[in-house]
Short mmCIF file of C-alpha atoms and ligand atoms in Angstrom, two decimals:
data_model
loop_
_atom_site.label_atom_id
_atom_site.label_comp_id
_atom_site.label_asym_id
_atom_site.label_seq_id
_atom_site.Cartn_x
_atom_site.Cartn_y
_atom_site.Cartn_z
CA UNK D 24 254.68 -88.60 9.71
CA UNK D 25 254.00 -92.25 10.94
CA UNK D 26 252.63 -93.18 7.85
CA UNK D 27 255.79 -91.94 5.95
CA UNK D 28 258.19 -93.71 8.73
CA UNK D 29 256.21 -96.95 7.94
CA UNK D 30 256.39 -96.44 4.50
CA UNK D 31 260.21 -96.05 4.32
CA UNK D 32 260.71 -99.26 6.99
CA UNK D 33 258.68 -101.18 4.73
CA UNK D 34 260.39 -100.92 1.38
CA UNK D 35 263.85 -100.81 3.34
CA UNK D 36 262.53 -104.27 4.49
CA UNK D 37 261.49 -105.35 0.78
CA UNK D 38 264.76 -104.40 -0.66
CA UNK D 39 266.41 -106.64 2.15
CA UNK D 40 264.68 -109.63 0.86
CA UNK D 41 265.53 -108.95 -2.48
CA UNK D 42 268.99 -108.33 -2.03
CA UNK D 43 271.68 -110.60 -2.93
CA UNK D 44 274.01 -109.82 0.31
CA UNK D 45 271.01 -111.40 2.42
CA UNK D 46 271.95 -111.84 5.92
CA UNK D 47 272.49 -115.65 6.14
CA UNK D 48 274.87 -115.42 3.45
CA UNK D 49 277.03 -113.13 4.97
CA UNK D 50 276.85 -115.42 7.71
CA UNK D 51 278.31 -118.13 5.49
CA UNK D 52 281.07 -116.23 4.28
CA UNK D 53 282.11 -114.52 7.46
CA UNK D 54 282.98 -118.29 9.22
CA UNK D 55 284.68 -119.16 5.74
CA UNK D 56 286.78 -116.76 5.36
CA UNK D 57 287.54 -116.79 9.59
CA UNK D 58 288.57 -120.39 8.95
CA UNK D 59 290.84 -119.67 6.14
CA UNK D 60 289.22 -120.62 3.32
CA UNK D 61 289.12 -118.00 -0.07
CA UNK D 62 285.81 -118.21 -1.92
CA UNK D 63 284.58 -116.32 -5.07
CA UNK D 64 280.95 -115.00 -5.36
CA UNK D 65 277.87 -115.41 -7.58
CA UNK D 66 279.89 -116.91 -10.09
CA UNK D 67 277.27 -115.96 -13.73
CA UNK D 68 279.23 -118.42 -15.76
CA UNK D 69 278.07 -121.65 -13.50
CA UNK D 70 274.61 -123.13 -13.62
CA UNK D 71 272.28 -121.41 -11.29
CA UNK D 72 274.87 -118.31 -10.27
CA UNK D 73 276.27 -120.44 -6.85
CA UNK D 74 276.55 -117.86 -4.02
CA UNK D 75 279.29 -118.74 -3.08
CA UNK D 76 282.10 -120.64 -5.36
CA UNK D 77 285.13 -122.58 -3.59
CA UNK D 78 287.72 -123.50 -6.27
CA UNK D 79 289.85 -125.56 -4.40
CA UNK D 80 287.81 -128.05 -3.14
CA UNK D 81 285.49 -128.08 -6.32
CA UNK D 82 282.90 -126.68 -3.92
CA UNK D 83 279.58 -124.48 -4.55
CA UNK D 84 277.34 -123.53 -1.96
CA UNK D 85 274.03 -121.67 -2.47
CA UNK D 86 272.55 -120.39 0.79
CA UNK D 87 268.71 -120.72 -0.24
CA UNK D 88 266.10 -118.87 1.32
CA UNK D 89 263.18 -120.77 2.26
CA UNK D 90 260.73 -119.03 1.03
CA UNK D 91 261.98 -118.08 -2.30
CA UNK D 92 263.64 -121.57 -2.55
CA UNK D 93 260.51 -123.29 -1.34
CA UNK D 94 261.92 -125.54 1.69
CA UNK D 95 259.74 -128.30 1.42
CA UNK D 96 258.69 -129.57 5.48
CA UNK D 97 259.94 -125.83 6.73
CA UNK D 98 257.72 -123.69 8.79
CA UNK D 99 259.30 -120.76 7.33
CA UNK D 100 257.98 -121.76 3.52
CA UNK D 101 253.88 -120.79 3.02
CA UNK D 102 252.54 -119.87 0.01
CA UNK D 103 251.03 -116.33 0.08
CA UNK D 104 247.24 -116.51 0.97
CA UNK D 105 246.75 -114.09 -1.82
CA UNK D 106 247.70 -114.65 -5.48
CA UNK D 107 248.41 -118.11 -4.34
CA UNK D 108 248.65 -119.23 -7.59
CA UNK D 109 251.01 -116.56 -9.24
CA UNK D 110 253.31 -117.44 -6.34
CA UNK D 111 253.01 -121.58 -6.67
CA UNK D 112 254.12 -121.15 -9.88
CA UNK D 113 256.85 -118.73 -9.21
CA UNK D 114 258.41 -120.59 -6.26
CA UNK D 115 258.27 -123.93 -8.61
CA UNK D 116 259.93 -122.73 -10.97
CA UNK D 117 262.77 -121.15 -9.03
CA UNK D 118 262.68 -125.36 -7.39
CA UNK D 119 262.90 -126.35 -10.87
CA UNK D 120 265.96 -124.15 -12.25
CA UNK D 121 267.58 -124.72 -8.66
CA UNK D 122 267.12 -129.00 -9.47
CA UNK D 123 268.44 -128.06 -13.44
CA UNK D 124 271.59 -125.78 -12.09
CA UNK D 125 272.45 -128.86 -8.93
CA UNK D 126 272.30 -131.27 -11.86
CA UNK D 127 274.15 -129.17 -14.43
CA UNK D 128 276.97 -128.64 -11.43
CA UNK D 129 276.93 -132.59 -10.60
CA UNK D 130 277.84 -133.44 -13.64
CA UNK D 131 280.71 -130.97 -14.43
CA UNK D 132 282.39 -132.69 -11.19
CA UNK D 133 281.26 -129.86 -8.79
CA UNK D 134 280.60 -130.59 -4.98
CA UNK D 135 276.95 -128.95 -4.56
CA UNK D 136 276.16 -127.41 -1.09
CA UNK D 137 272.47 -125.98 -0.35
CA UNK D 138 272.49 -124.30 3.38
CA UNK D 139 268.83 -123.00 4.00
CA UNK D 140 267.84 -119.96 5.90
CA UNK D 141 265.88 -122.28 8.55
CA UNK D 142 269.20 -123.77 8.95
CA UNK D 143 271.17 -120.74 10.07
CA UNK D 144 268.97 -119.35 12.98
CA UNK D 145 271.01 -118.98 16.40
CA UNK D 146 269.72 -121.99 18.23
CA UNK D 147 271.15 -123.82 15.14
CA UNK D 148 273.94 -121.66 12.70
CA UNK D 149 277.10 -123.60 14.97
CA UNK D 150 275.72 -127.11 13.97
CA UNK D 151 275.18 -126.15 10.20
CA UNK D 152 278.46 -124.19 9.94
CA UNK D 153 280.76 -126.81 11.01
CA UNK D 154 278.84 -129.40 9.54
CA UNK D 155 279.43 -126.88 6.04
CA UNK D 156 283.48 -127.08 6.70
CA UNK D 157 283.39 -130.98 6.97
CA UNK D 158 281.18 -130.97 3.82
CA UNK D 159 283.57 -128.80 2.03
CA UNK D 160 287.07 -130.54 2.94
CA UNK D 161 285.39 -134.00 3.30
CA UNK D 162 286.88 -134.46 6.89
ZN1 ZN B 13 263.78 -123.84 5.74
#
């Protein structure tokens, strides 16, 4: 019974990570939209899918997880102990396409935004979020 309890939590918890909807995200888009401003999402036809597309302000914000994102200096970034290889190589080349897509975005006149996980815990998600709305409207 345990073992089937754990089981369940555990891939519940997998699926979580995986998910697009991940919690700091939503935590992006809930003070957005509170302060008024109208945002699309995962937007397939820009470089590197932006989570989060503003079209007035010429805006795109990806809210990066660090591990999968591979915050360089972040205590919540380590490479797996096992298949440590497999999962260098993976997490640089999710840095690389994320450096191709800011680039790509740059030069097609888009303001680029990259919020990280870290950056949204509760002793710090007030700083980042209204240091996000002056980023967006430049004020
Ligand atoms: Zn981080």
């Amino acid at each position: 019974m345990a073992d089937v309890h754990n089981k369940a939590t555990r891939s519940y918890n997998m699926s979580r990570i995986r998910s697009k909807d991940t919690k700091p995200e939503m935590l992006v888009r809930k003070f957005l939209f509170a302060n008024g401003f109208r945002y699309r999402l995962h937007n397939k036809k820009l470089p590197g899918k932006p989570d989060i597309v503003l079209p007035k302000y010429k805006t795109v914000i990806f809210v990066h997880g660090c591990f999968w994102h591979g915050h360089q200096n972040c205590r919540y970034f380590k490479i797996p102990q096992t298949r440590t290889q497999w999962w260098t190589n993976k997490i640089d080349g999710n840095i690389v396409n994320d450096q191709k897509a800011v680039k790509a975005l740059k030069g097609a006149g888009w303001k680029v935004i990259v919020v990280w996980g870290c950056e949204l815990k509760p002793d710090n998600k007030n700083t980042t979020l209204s240091g996000l709305k002056e980023a967006i409207t430049g004020k």
